[in-house]
PDB file of C-alpha atoms in Angstrom:
ATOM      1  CA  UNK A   1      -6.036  89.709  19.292  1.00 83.00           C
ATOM      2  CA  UNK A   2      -5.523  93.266  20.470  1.00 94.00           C
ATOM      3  CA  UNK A   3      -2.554  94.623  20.578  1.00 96.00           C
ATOM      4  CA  UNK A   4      -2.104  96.102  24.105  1.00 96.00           C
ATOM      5  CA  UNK A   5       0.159  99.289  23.360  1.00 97.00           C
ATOM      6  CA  UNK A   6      -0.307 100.237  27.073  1.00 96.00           C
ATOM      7  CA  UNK A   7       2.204  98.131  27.900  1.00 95.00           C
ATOM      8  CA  UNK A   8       5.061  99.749  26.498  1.00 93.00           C
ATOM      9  CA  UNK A   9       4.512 103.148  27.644  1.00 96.00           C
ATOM     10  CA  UNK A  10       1.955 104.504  29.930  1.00 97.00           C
ATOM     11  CA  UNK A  11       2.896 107.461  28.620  1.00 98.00           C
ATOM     12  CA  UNK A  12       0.932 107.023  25.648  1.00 98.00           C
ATOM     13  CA  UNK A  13      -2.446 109.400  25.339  1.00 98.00           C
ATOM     14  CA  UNK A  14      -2.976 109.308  21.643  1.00 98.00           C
ATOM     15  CA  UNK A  15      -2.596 106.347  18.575  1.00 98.00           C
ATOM     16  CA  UNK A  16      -4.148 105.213  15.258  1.00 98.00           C
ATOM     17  CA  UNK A  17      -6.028 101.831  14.991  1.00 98.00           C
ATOM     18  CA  UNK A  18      -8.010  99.573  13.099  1.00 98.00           C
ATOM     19  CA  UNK A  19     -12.101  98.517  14.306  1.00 98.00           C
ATOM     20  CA  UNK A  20     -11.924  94.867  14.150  1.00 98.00           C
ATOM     21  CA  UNK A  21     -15.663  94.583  15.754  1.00 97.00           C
ATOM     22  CA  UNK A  22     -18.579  96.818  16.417  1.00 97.00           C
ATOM     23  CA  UNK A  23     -21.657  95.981  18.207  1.00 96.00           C
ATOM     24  CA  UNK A  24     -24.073  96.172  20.776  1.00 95.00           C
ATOM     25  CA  UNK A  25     -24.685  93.966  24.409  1.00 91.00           C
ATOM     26  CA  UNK A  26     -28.031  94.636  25.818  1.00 89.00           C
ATOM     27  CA  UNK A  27     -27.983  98.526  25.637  1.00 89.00           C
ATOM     28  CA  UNK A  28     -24.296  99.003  25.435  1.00 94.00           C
ATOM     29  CA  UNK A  29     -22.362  99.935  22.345  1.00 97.00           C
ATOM     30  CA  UNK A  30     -19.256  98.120  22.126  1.00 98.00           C
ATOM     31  CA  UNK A  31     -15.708  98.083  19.743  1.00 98.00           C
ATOM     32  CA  UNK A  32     -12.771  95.765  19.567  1.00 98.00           C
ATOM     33  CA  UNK A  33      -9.586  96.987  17.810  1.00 98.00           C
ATOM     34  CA  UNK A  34      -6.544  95.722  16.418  1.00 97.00           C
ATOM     35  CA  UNK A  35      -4.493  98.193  19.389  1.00 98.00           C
ATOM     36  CA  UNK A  36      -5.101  99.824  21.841  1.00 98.00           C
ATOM     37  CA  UNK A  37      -4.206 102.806  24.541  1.00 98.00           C
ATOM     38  CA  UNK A  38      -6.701 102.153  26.528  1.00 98.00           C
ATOM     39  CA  UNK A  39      -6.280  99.983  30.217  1.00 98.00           C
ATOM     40  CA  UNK A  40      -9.188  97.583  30.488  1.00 98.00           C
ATOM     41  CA  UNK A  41     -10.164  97.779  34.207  1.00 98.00           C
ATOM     42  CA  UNK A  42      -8.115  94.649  36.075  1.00 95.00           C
ATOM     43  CA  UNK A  43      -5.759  93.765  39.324  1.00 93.00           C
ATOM     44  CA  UNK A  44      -7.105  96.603  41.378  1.00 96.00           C
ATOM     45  CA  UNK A  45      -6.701  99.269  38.743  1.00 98.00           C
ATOM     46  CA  UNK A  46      -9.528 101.531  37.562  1.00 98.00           C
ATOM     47  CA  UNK A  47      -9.939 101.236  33.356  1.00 98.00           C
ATOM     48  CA  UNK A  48      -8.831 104.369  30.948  1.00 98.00           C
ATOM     49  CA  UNK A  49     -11.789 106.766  29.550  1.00 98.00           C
ATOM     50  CA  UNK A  50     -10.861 108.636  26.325  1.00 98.00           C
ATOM     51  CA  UNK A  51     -12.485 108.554  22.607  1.00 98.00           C
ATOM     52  CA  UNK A  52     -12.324 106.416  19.424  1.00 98.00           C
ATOM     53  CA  UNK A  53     -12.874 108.793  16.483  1.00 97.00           C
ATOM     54  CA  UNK A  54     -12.746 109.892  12.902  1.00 96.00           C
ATOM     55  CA  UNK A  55     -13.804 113.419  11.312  1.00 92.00           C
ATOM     56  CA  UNK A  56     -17.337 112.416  11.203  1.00 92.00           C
ATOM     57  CA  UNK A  57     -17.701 110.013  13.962  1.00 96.00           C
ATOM     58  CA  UNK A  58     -16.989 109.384  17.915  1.00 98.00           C
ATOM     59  CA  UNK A  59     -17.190 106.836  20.231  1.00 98.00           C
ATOM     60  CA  UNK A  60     -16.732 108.242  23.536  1.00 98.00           C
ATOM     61  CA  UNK A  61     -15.332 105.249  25.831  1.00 98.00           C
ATOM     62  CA  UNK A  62     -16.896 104.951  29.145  1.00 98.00           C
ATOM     63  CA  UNK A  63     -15.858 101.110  30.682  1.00 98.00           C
ATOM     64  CA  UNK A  64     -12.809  99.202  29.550  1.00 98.00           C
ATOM     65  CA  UNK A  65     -12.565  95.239  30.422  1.00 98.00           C
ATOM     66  CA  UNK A  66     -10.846  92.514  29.081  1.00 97.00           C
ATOM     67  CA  UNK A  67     -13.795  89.725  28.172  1.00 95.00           C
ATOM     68  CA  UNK A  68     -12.625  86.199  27.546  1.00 91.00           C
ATOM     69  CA  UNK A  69      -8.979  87.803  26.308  1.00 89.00           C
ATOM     70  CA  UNK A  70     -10.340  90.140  24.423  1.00 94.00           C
ATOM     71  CA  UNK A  71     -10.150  94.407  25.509  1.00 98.00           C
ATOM     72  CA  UNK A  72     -13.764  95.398  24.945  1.00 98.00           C
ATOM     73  CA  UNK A  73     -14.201  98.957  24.697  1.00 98.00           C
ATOM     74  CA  UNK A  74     -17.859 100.148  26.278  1.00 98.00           C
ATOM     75  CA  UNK A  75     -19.471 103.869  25.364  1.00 98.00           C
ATOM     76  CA  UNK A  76     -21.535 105.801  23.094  1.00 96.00           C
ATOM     77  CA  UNK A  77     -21.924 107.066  19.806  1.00 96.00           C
ATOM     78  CA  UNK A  78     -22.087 110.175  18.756  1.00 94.00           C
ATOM     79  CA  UNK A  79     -22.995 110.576  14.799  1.00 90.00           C
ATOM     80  CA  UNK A  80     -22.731 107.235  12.344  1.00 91.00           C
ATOM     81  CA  UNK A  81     -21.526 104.293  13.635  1.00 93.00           C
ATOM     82  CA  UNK A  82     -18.266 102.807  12.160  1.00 95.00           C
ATOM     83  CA  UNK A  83     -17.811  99.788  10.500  1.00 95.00           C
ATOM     84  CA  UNK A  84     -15.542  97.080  10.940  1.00 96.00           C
ATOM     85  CA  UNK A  85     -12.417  97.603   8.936  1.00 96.00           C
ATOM     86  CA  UNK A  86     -12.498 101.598   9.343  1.00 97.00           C
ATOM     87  CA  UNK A  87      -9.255 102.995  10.871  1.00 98.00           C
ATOM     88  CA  UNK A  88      -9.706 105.672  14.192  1.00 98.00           C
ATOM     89  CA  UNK A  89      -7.967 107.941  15.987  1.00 98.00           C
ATOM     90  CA  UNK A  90      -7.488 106.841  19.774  1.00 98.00           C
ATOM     91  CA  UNK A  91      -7.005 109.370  22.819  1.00 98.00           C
ATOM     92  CA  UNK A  92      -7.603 108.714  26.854  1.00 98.00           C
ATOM     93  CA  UNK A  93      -8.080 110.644  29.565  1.00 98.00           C
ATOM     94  CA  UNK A  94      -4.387 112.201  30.803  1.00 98.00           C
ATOM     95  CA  UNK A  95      -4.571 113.281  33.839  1.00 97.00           C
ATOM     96  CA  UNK A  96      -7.217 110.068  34.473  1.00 98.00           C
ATOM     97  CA  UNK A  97      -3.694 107.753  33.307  1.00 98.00           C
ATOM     98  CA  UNK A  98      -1.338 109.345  34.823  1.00 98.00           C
ATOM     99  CA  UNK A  99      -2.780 109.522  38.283  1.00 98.00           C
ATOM    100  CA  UNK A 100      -4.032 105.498  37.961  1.00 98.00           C
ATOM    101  CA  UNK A 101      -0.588 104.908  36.891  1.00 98.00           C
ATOM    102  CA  UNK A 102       1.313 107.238  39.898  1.00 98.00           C
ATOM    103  CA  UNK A 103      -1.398 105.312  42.659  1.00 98.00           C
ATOM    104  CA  UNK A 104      -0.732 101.376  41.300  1.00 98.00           C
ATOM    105  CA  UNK A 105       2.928 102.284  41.615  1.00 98.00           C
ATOM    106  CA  UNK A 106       2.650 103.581  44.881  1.00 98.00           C
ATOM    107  CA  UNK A 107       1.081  99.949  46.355  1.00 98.00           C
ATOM    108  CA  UNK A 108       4.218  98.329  44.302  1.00 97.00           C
ATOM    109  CA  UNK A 109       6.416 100.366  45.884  1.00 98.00           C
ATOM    110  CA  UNK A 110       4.241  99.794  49.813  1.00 98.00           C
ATOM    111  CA  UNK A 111       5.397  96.527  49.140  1.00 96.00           C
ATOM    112  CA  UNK A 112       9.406  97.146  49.099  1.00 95.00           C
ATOM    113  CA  UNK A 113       9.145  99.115  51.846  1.00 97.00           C
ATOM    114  CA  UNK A 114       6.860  96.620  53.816  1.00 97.00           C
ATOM    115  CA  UNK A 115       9.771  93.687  52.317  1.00 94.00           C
ATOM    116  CA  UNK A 116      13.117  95.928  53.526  1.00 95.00           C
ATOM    117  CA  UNK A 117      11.107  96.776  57.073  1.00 96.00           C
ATOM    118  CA  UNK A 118      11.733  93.072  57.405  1.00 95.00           C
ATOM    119  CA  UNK A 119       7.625  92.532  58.553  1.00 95.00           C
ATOM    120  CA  UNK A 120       6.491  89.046  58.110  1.00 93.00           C
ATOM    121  CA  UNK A 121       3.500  90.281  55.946  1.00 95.00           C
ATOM    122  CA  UNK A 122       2.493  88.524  52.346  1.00 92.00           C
ATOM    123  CA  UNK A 123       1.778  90.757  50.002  1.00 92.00           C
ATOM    124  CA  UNK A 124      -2.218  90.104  48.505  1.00 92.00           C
ATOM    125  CA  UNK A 125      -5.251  92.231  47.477  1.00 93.00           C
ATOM    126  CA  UNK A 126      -4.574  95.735  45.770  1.00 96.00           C
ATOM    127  CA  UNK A 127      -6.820  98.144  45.352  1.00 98.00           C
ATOM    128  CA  UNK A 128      -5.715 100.857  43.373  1.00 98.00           C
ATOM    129  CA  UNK A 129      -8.400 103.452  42.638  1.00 97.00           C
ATOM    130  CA  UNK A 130      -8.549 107.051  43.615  1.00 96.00           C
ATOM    131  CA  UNK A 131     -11.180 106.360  45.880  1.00 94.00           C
ATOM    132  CA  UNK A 132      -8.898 104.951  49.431  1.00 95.00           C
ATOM    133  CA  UNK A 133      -6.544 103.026  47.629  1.00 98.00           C
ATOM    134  CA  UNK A 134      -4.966 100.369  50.141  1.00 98.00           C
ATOM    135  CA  UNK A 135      -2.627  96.967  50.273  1.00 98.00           C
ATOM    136  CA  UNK A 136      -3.294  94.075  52.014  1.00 98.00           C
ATOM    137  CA  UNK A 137      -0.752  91.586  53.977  1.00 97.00           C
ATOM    138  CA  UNK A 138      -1.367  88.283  54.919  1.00 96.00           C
ATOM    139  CA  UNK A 139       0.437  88.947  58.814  1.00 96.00           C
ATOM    140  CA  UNK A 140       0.062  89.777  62.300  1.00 96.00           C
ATOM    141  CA  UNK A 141       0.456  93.610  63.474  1.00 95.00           C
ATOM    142  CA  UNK A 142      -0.704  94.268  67.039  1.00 93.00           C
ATOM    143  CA  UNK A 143      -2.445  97.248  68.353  1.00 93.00           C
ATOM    144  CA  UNK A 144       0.606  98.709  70.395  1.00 95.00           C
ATOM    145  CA  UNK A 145       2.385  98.603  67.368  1.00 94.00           C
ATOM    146  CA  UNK A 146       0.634  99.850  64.320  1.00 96.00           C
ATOM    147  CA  UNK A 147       1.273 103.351  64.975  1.00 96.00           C
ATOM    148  CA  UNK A 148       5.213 102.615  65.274  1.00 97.00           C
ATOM    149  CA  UNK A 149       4.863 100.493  62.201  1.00 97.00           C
ATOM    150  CA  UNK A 150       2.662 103.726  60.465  1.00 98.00           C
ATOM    151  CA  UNK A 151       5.699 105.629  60.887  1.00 98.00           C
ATOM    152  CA  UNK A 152       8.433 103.407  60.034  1.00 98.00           C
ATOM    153  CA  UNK A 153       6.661 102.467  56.804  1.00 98.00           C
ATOM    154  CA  UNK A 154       5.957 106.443  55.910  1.00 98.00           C
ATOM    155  CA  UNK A 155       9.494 107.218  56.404  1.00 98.00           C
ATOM    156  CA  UNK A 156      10.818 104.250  53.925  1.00 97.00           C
ATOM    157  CA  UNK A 157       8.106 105.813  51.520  1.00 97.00           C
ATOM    158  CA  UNK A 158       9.541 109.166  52.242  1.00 97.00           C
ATOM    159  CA  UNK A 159      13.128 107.868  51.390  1.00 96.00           C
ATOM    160  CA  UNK A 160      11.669 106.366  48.343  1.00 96.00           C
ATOM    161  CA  UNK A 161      10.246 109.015  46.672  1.00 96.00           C
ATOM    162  CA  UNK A 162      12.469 111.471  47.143  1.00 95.00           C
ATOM    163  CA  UNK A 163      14.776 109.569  44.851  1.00 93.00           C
ATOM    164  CA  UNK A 164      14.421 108.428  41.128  1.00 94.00           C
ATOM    165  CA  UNK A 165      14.822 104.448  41.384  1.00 96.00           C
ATOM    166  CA  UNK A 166      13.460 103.157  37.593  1.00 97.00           C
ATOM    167  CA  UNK A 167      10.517 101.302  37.800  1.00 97.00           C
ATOM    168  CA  UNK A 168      11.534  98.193  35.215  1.00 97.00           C
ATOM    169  CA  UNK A 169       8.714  96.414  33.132  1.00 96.00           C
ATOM    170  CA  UNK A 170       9.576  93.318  31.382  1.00 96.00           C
ATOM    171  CA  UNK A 171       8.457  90.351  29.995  1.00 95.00           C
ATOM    172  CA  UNK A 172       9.923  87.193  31.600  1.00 93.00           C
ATOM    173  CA  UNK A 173      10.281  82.834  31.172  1.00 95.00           C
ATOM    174  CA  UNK A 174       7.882  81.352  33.457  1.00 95.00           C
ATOM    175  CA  UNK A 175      11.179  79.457  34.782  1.00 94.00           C
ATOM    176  CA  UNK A 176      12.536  83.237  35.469  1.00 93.00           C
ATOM    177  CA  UNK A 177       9.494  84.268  37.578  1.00 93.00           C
ATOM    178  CA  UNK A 178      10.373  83.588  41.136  1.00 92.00           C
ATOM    179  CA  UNK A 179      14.384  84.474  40.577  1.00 93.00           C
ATOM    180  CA  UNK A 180      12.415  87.867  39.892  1.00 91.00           C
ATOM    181  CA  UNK A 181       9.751  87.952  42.675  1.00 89.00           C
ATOM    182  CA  UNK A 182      11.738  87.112  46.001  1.00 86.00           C
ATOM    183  CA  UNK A 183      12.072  83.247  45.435  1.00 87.00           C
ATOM    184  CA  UNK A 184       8.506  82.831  45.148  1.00 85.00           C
ATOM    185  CA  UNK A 185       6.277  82.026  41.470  1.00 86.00           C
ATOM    186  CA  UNK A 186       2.670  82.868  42.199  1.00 85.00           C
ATOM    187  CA  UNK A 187       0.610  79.821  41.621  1.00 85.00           C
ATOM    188  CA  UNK A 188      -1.630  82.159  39.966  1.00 87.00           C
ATOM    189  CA  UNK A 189       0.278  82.427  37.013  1.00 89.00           C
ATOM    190  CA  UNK A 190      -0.870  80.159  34.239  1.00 90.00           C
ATOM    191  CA  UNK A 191       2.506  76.965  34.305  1.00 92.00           C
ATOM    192  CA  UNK A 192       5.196  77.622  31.252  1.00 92.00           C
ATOM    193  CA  UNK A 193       4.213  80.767  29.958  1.00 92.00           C
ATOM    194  CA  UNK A 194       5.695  83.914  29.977  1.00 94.00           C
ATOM    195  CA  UNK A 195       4.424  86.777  32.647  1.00 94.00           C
ATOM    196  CA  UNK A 196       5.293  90.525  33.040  1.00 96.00           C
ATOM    197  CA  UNK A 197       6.778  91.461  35.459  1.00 96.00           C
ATOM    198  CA  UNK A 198       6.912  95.119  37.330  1.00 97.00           C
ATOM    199  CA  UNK A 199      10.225  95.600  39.717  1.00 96.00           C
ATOM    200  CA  UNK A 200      11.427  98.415  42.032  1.00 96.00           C
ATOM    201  CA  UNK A 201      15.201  97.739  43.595  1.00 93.00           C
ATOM    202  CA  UNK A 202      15.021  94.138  42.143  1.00 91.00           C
ATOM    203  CA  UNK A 203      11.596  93.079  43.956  1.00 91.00           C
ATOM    204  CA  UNK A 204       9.032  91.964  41.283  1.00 94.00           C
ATOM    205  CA  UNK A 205       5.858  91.176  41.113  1.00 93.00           C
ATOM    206  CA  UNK A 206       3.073  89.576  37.970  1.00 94.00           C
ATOM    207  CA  UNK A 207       1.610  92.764  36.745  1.00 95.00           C
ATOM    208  CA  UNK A 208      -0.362  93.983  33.944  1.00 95.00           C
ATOM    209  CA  UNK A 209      -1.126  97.475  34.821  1.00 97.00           C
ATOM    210  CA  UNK A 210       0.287 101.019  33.949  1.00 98.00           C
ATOM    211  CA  UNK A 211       3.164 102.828  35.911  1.00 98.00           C
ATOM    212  CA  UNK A 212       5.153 105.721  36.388  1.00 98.00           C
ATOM    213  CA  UNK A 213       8.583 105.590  35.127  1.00 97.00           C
ATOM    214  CA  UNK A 214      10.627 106.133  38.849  1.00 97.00           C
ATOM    215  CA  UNK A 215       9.731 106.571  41.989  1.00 97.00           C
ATOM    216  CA  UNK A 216       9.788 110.500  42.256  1.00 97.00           C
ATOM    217  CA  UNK A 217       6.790 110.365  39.586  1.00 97.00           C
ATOM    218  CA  UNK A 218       4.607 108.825  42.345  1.00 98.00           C
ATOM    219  CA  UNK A 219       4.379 112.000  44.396  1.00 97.00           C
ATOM    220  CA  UNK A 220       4.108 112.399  47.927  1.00 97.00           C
ATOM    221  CA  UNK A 221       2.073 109.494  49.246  1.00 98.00           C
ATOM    222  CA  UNK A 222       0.883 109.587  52.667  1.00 98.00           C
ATOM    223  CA  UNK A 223      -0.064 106.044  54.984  1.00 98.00           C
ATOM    224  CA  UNK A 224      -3.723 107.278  56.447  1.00 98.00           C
ATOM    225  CA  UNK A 225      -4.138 104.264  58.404  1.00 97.00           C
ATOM    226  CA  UNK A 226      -3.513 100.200  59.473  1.00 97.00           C
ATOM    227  CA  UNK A 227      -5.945  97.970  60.369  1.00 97.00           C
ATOM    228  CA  UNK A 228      -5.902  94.398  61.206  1.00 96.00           C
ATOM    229  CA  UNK A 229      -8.610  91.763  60.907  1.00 95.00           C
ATOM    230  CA  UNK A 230      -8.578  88.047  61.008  1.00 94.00           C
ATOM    231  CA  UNK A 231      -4.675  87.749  60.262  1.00 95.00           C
ATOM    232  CA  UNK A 232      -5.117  90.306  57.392  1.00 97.00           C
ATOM    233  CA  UNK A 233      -2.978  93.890  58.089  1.00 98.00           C
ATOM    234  CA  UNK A 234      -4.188  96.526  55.620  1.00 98.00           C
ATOM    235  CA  UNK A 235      -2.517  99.461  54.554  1.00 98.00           C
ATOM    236  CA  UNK A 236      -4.521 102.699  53.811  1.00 98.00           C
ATOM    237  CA  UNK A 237      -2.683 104.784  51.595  1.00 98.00           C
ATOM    238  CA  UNK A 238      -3.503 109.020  49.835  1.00 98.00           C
ATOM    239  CA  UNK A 239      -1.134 110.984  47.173  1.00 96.00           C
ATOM    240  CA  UNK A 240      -1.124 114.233  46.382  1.00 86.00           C
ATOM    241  CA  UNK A 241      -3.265 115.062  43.605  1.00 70.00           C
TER     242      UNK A 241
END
């Protein structure tokens, strides 16, 4: 199994590793190793880009995913491919992290300000890429509304990031989930083991991906606009690049 060093600091652009497996599917190259930097694309977050290397050899990574719980590393090879067994030098994309990491924050941090707005809205799909990133609420806003609603929510987001609350990762007992995550244990999460949990002011939620260390690391992140279809509200969302 891969060791996923991503998780303990996003931070983390460069490492040394081990190839545990090196092959082809259909007219991809492919690696495993025994640890990793690099995010394998998952729950609305776009995958790292970077190199595998040694003096002679590079493997320039392209696509990231994690394939029946393994992180399979997708790209090319430029001069002799590497064996199995041969230790490498990792390094991803910075600014490419760093700006993943400030966006998926940003949604986590949507949702304490959609929570202490006191809106009846469930928290569900996030899309975090560069691209329109946006949350989605199970909830009602109408019409007449959204553009009071716009504003109330930029202002707590305002608030937000202007200070420096930590943004605390930790692994937690299944039993210690929904003490964590507002009284409520996803039934997504797989029953009796452990889950990792991302919280802001002491709102959790299950989360695997990469974030900034506080708030004032997001940036300046501006609501561009709510919709509402079929019971769903959706929450447009920009930062400064």
């Amino acid at each position: 199994m891969t060791q996923q060093l991503y998780w303990n600091d996003t931070y983390l652009f460069n490492a040394s590793a081990n190839l545990l497996e090196v092959g082809t599917t259909g007219e991809t190259d492919f690696v495993v190793l025994d640890a990793t930097i690099f995010y394998p694309q998952g729950g609305g977050q776009p995958c790292d880009t970077g190199s595998i290397s040694t003096a002679n050899s590079t493997f320039e990574v392209t696509d990231v995913r994690m394939v029946s719980g393994k992180v399979m590393h997708y790209g090319k090879w430029t001069g002799d491919k590497l064996e199995a067994g041969t230790g490498v030098d990792l390094s991803i994309n910075k600014e490419r992290r760093i700006l993943n990491s400030r966006i998926h924050t940003a949604g986590h941090l949507l949702d304490n300000v959609v929570k202490d707005l006191g809106l009846d809205w469930v928290p569900g799909k996030g899309y975090h890429f560069p691209s329109g990133p946006y949350v989605e609420y199970a909830g009602v806003v109408p019409a007449d509304k959204r553009p009071e609603v716009l504003l109330k929510i930029q202002e707590g987001l305002n608030g937000a990031t202007e200070q420096a609350t930590p943004i605390l990762v930790e692994m937690v007992d299944y039993d210690e989930v929904a003490g964590k995550c507002g009284g409520v244990c996803p039934d997504y999460l797989p029953v009796g083991k452990e889950a990792r949990i991302v919280s802001i002011n002491g709102l959790g939620c299950p989360c695997a991906g990469t974030h900034v260390n506080n708030t004032s690391e997001i940036g300046t992140v501006k609501i561009t606009k709510i919709t509402y279809k079929k019971n769903i509200v959706r929450v447009s969302y920009s930062l400064d690049k």
